[in-house]
mmCIF file of C-alpha atoms in Angstrom:
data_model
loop_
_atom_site.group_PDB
_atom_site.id
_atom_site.type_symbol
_atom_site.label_atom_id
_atom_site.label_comp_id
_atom_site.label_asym_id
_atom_site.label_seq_id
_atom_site.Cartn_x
_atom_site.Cartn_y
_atom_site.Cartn_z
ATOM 1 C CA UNK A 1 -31.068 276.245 14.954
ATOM 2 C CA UNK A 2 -30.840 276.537 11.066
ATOM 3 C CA UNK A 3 -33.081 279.024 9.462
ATOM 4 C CA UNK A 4 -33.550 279.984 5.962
ATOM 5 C CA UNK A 5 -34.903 283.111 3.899
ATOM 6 C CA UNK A 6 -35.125 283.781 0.160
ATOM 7 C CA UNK A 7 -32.274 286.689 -0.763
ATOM 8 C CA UNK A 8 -34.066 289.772 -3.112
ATOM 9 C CA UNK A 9 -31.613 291.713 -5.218
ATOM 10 C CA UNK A 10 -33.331 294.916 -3.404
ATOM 11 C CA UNK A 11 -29.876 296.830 -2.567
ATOM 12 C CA UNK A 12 -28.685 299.239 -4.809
ATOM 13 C CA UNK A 13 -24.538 299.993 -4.667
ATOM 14 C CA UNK A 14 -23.740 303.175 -6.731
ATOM 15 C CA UNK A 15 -19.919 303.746 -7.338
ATOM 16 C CA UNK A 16 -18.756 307.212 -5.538
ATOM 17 C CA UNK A 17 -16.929 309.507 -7.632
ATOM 18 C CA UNK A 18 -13.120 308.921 -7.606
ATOM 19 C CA UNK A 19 -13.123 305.780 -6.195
ATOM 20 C CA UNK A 20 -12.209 302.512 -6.595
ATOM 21 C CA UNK A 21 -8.847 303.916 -5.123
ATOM 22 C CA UNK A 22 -5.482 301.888 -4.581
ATOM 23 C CA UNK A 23 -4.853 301.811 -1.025
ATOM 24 C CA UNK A 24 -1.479 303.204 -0.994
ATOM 25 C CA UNK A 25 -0.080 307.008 -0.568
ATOM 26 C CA UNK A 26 3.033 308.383 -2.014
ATOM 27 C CA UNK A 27 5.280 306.775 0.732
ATOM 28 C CA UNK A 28 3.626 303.779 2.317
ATOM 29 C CA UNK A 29 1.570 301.097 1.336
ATOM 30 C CA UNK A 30 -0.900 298.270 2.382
ATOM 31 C CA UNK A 31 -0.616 294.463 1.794
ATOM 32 C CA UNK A 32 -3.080 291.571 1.714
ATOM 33 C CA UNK A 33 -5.906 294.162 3.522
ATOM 34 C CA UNK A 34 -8.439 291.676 5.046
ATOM 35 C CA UNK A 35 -10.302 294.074 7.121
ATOM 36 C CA UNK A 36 -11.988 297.826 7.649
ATOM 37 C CA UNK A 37 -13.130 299.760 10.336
ATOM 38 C CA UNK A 38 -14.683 303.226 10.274
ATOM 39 C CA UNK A 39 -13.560 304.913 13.838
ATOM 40 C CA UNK A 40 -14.318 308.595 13.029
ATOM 41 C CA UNK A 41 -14.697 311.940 11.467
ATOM 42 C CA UNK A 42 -12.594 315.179 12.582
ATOM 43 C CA UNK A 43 -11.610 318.066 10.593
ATOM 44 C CA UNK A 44 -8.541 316.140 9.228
ATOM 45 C CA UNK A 45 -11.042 313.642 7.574
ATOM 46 C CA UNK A 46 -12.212 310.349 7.637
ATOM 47 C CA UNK A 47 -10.453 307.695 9.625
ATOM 48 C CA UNK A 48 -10.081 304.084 9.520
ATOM 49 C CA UNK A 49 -8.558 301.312 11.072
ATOM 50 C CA UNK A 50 -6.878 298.561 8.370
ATOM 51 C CA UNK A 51 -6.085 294.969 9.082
ATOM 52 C CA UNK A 52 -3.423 292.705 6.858
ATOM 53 C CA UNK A 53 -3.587 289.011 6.968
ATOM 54 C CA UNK A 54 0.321 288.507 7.621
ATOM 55 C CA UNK A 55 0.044 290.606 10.883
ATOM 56 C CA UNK A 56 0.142 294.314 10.225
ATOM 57 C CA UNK A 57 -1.975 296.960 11.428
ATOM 58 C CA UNK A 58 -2.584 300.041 9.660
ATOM 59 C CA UNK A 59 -4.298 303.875 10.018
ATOM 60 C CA UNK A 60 -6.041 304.892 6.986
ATOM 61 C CA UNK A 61 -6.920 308.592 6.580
ATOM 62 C CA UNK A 62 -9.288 309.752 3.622
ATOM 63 C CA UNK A 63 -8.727 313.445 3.613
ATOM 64 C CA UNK A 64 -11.577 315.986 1.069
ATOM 65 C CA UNK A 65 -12.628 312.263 -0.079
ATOM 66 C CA UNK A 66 -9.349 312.612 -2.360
ATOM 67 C CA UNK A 67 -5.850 311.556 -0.479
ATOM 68 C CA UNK A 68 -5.201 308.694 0.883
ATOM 69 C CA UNK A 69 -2.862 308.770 3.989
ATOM 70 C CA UNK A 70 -1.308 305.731 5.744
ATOM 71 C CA UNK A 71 0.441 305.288 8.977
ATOM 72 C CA UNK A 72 1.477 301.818 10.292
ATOM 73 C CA UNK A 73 0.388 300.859 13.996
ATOM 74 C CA UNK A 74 3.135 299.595 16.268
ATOM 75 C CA UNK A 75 2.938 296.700 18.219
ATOM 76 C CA UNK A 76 4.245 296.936 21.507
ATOM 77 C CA UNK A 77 7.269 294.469 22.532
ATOM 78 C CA UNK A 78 4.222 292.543 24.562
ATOM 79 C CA UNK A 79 1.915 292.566 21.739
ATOM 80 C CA UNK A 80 4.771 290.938 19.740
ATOM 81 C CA UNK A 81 5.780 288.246 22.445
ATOM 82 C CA UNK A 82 2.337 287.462 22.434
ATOM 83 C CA UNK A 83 1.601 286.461 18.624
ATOM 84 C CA UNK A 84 4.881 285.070 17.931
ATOM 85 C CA UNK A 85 3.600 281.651 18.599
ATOM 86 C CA UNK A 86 1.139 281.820 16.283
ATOM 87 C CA UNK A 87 2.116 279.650 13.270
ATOM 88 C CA UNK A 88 0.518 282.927 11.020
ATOM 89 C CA UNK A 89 -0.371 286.534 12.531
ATOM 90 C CA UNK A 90 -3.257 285.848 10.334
ATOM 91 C CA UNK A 91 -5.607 289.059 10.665
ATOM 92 C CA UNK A 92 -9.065 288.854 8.929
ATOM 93 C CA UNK A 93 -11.577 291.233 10.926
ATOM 94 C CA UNK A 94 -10.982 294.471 12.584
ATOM 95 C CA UNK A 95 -14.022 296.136 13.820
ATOM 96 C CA UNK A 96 -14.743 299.527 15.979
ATOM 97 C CA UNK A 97 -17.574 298.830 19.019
ATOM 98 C CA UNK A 98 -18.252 302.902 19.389
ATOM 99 C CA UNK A 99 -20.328 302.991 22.183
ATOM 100 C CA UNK A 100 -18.151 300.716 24.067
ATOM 101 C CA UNK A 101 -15.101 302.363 22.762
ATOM 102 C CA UNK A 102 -13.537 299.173 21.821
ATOM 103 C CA UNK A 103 -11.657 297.115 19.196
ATOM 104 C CA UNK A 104 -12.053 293.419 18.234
ATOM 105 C CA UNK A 105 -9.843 291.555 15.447
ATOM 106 C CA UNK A 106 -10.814 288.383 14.564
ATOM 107 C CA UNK A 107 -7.847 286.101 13.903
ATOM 108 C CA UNK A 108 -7.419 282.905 11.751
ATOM 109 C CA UNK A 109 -6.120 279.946 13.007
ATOM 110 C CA UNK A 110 -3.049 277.789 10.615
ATOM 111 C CA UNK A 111 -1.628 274.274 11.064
ATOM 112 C CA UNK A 112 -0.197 273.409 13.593
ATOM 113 C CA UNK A 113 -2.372 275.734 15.723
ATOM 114 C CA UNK A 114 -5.450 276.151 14.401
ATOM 115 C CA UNK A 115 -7.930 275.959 17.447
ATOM 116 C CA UNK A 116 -5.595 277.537 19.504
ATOM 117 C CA UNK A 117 -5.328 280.665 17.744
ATOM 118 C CA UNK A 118 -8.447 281.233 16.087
ATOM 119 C CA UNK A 119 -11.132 283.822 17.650
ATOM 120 C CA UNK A 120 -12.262 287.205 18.779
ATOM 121 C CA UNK A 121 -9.594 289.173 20.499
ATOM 122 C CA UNK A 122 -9.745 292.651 22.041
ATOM 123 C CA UNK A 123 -6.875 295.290 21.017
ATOM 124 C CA UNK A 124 -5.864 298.161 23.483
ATOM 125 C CA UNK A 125 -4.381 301.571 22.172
ATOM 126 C CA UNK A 126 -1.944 303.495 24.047
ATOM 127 C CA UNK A 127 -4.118 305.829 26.729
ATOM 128 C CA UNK A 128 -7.553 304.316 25.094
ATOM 129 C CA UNK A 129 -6.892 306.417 22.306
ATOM 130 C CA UNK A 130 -8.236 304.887 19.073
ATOM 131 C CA UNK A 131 -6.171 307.961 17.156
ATOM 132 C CA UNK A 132 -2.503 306.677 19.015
ATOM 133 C CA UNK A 133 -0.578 304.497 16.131
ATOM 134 C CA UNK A 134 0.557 302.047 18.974
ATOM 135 C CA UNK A 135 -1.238 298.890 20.126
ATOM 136 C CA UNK A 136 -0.308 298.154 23.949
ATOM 137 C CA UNK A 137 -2.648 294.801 24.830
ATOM 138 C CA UNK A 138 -3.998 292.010 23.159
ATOM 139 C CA UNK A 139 -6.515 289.370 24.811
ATOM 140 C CA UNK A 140 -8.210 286.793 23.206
ATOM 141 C CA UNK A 141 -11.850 286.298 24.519
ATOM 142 C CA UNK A 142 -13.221 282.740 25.059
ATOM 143 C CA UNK A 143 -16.358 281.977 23.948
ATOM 144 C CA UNK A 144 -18.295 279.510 25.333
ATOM 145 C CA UNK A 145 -19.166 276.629 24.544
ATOM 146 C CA UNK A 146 -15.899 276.473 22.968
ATOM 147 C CA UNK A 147 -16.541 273.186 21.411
ATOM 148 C CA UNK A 148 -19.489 274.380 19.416
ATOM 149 C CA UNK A 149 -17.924 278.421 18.323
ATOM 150 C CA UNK A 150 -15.029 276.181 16.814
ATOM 151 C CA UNK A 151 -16.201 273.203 15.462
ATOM 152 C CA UNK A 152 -16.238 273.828 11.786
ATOM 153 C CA UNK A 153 -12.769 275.738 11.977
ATOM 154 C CA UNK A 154 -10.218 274.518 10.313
ATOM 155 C CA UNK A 155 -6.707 275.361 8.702
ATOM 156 C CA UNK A 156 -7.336 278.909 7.105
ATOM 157 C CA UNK A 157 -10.718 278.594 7.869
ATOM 158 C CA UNK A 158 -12.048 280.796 10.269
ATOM 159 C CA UNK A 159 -14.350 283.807 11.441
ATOM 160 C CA UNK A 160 -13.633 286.184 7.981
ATOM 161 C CA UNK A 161 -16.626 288.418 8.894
ATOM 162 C CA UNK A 162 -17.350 289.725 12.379
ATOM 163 C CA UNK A 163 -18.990 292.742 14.242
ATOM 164 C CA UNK A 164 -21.043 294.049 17.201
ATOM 165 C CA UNK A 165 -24.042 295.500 17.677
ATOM 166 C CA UNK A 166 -25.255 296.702 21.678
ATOM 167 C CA UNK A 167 -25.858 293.281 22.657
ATOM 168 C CA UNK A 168 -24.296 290.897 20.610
ATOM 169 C CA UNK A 169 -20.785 289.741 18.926
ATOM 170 C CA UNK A 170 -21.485 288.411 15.056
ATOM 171 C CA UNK A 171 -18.957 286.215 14.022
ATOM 172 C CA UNK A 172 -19.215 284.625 10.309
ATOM 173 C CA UNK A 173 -17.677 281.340 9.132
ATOM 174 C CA UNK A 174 -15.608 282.110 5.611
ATOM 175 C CA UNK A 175 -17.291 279.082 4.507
ATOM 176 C CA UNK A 176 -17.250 275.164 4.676
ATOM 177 C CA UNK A 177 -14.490 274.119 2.423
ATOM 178 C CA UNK A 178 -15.412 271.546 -0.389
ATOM 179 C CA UNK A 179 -11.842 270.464 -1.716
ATOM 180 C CA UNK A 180 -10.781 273.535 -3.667
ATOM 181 C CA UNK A 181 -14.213 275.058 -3.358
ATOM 182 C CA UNK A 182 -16.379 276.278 -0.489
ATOM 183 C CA UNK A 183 -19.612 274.642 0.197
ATOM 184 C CA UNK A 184 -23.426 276.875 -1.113
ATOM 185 C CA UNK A 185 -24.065 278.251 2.505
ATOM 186 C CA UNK A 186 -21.998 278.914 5.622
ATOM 187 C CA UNK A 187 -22.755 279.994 9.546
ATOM 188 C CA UNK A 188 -23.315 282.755 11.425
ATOM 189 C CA UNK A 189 -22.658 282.413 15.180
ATOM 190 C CA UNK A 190 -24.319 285.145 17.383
ATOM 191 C CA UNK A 191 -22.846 285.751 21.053
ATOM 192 C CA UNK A 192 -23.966 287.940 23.739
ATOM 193 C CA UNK A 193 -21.678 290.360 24.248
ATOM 194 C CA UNK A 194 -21.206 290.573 28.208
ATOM 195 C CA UNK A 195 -21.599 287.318 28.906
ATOM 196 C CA UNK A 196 -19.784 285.544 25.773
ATOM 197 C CA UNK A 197 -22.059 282.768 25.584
ATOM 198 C CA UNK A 198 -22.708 281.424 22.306
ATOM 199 C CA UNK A 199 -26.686 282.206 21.465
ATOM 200 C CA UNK A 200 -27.655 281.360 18.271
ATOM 201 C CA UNK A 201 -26.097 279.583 15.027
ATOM 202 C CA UNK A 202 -27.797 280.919 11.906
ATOM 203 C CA UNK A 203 -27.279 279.018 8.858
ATOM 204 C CA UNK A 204 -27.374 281.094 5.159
ATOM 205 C CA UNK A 205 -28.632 278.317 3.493
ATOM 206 C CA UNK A 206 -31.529 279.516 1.169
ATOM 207 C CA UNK A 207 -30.065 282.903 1.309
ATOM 208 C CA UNK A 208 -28.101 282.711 -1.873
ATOM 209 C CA UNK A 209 -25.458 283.563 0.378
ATOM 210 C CA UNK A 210 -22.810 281.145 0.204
ATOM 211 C CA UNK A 211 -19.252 282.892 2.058
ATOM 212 C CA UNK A 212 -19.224 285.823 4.027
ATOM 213 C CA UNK A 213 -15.699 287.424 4.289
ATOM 214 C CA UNK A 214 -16.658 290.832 5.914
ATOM 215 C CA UNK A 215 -19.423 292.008 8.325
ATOM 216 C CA UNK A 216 -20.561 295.409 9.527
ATOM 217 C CA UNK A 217 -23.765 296.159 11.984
ATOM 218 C CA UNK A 218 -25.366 299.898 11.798
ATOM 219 C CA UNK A 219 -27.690 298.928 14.440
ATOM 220 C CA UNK A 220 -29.504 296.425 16.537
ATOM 221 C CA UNK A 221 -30.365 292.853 14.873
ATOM 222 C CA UNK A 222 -29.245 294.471 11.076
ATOM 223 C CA UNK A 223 -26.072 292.991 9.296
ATOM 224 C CA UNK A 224 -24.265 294.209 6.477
ATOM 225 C CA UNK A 225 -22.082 291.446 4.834
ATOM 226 C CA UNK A 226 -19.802 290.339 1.631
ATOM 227 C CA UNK A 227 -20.272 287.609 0.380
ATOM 228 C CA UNK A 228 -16.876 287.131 -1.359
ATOM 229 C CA UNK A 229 -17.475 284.311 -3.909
ATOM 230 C CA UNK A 230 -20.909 285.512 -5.365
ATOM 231 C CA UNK A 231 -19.474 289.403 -5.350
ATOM 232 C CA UNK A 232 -22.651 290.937 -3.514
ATOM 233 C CA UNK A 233 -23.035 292.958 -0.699
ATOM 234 C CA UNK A 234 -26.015 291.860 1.354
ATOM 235 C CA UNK A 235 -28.270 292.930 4.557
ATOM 236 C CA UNK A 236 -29.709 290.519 7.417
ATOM 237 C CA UNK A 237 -32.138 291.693 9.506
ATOM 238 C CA UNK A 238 -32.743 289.555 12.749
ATOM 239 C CA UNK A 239 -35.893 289.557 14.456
ATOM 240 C CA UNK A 240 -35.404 290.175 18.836
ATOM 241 C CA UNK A 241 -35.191 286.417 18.568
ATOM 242 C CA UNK A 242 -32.482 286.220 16.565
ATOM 243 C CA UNK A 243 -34.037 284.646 13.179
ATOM 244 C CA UNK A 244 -33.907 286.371 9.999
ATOM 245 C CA UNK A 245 -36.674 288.552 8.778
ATOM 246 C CA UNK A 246 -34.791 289.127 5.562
ATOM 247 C CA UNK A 247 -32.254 289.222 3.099
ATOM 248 C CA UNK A 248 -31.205 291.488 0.519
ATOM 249 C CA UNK A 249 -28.256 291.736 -1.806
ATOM 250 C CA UNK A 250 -26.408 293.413 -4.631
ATOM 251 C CA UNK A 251 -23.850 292.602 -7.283
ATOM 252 C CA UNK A 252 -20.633 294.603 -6.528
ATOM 253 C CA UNK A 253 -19.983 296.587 -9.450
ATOM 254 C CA UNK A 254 -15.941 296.077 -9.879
ATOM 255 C CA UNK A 255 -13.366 297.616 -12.017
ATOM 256 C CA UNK A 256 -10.031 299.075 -12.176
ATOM 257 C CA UNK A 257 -8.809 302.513 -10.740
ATOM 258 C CA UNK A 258 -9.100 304.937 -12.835
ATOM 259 C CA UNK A 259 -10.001 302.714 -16.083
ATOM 260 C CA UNK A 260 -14.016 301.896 -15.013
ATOM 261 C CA UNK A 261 -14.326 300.232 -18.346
ATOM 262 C CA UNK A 262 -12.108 297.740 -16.910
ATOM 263 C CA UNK A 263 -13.395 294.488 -14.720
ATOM 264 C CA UNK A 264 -10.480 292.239 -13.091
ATOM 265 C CA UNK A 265 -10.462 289.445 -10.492
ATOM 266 C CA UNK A 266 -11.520 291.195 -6.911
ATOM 267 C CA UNK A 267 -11.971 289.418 -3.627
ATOM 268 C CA UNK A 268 -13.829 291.855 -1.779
ATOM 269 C CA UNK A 269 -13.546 290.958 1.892
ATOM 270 C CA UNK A 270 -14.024 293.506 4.074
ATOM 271 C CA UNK A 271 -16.841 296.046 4.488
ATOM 272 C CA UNK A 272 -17.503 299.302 6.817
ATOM 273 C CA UNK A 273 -19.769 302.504 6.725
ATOM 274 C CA UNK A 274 -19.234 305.687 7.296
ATOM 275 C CA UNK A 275 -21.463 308.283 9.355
ATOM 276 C CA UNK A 276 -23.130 309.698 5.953
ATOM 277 C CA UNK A 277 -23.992 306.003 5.545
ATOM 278 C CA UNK A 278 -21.223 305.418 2.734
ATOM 279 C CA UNK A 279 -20.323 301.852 2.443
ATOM 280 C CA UNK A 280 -16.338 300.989 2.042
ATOM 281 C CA UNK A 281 -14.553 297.801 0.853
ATOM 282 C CA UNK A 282 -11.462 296.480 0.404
ATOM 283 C CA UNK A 283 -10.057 293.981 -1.987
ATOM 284 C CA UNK A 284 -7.561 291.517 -0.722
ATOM 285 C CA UNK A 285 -5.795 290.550 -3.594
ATOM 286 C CA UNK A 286 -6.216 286.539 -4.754
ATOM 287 C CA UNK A 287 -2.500 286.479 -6.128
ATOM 288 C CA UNK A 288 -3.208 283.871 -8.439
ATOM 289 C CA UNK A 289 -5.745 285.682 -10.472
ATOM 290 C CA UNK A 290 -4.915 289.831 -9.486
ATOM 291 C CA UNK A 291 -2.938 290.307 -12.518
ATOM 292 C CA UNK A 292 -5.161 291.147 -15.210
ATOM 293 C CA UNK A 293 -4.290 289.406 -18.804
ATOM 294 C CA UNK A 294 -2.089 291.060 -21.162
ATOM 295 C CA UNK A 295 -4.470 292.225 -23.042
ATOM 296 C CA UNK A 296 -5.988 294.254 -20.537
ATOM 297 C CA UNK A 297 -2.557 294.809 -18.700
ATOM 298 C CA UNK A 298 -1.284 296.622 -21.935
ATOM 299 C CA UNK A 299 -3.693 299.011 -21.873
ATOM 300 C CA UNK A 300 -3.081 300.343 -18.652
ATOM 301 C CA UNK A 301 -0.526 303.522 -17.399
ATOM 302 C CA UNK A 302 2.927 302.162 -16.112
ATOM 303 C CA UNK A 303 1.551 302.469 -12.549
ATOM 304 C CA UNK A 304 -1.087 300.815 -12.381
ATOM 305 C CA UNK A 305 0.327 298.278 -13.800
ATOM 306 C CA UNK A 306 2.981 297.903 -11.339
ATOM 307 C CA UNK A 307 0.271 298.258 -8.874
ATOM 308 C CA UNK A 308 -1.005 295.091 -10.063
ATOM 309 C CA UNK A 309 2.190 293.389 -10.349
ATOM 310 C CA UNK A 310 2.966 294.081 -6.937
ATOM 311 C CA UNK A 311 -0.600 293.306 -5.370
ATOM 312 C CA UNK A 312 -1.601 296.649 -3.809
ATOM 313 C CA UNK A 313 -5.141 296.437 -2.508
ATOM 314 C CA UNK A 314 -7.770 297.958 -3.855
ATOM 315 C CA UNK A 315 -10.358 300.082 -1.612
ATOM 316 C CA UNK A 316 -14.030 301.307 -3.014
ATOM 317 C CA UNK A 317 -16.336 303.726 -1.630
ATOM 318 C CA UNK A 318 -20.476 303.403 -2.452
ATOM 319 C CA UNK A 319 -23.469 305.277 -1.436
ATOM 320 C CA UNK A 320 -26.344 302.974 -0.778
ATOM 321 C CA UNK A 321 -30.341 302.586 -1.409
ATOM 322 C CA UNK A 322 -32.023 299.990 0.516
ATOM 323 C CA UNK A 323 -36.043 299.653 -0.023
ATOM 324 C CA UNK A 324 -36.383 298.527 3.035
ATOM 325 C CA UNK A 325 -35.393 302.054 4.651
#
């Protein structure tokens, strides 16, 4: 069932001091970061799990809201055996079910293999700890009917956004692709969570929301979403029948680390929160476009240039005000 809602420009997104940041500490770096999970808060800081779209895993730690600490996740020999096939480890989602103590990536499918490989899988961490840098299992979890979760699939076009909330798996179409461009709407396919039966297909049309690249639930029947190609954050709220009550959105305010005067190309495609309801995302960089023009480039300190030049990711930290709250 298609249903439609009129989007309200109702969210406000207010920059956090120090940030945007470049995702990238003083020996280690990210690369093509599709995804973002918040898994926690201890007295070493805020911790995250990071997802690249050629196949690596990362641990993000924000410590005093300052440094920026990376560690790369190991994939066990079995974990390995088990993507090689895959024509790309394409990574888009990775998100952090806490009270089921789980974690779900959501994977893109490429020709020659695209319905084969795209989906929902579950990742297991050495001794169930979220906090060990070494993946041990990967399973890939078949939604049914299969037919109808895959149908508008296609090569590099998959389930960009996804998340959980107690009852349900959301998992967002990138978009319907139109030659070069995408299409004004895309789907949303809702899917209980025990039994993996496909539920409900929401379209976005007459949402204004026309991709979604990154999804994040902070409770029952309430989605927060990027929508990649308009640059604006938006919430869903579902009714207990799963139809939407309604839409807001906001303009991401964009610019370059350290120079806010600055705008450059972003695609923002990944979003999480925090547990002092801080909202994160994380630029992928669209390597056609990244590199700012020479006019701007010029202006710029030696390293952030070369930050640029060599496509480090971008990650930005906002506090929030929703009128609907």
């Amino acid at each position: 069932m298609f249903i439609f809602a009129l989007a309200q420009d109702s969210l406000s997104l207010i920059p956090a001091s120090g940030y945007p940041k470049w995702l990238r500490d003083d020996e280690y770096r990210t690369d093509q970061t599709s995804g973002i999970a918040f898994i926690g808060t201890d007295e070493g800081g805020k911790h995250f799990l990071l997802a690249d779209d050629i196949g690596y895993l990362h641990r993000l730690n924000i410590i005093d809201d300052t440094v920026i600490v990376l560690h790369k996740i190991i994939l066990t020999g079995e974990v390995l055996k088990y993507i090689e096939p895959f024509p790309k480890k394409d990574f888009e989602e990775i998100v952090f079910d806490k009270p089921a103590g789980r974690v779900y990536l959501s994977v893109e499918g490429n020709a020659p293999a695209v319905e084969s490989v795209v989906g929902i899988y579950e990742l297991r961490f050495k001794d169930d700890n979220l906090m060990s840098d070494t993946v041990v299992s990967i399973e890939k979890i078949s939604i049914q009917p299969g037919d109808e979760f895959l149908r508008y699939t296609d090569n590099n076009i998959g389930f960009e956004g996804l998340t959980v909330d107690q009852n349900y798996f959301y998992a967002a179409l990138e978009g319907f692709s139109n030659g070069v461009l995408f299409a004004d709407s895309t789907l949303i396919y809702i899917i209980g969570k025990e039994d993996h039966q496909l539920k409900k297909i929401v379209s976005t049309r007459g949402t204004g929301i026309e991709t979604i690249c990154g999804l994040f639930s902070d409770k029952n029947y309430s989605l927060y979403g990027v929508d990649r190609n308009n640059r604006k954050v938006f919430h869903i709220s579902f009714s207990g029948d799963l139809n939407i009550e309604s839409v807001q959105t906001s303009v991401i305010p964009v610019s370059i680390p350290d120079y806010i005067i600055f705008d450059y190309v972003a695609s923002l495609e990944s979003i999480t929160m925090d547990d002092e309801n801080n909202v994160y995302l994380v630029d992928d960089p669209w390597k056609t476009f990244y590199i700012p023009p020479k006019d701007i480039l010029n202006q710029l300190d030696e390293e952030t240039a070369g930050n640029f030049k060599t496509y480090v990711p971008v990650i930005y930290k906002f506090k929030m005000n929703n009128e609907e709250d």
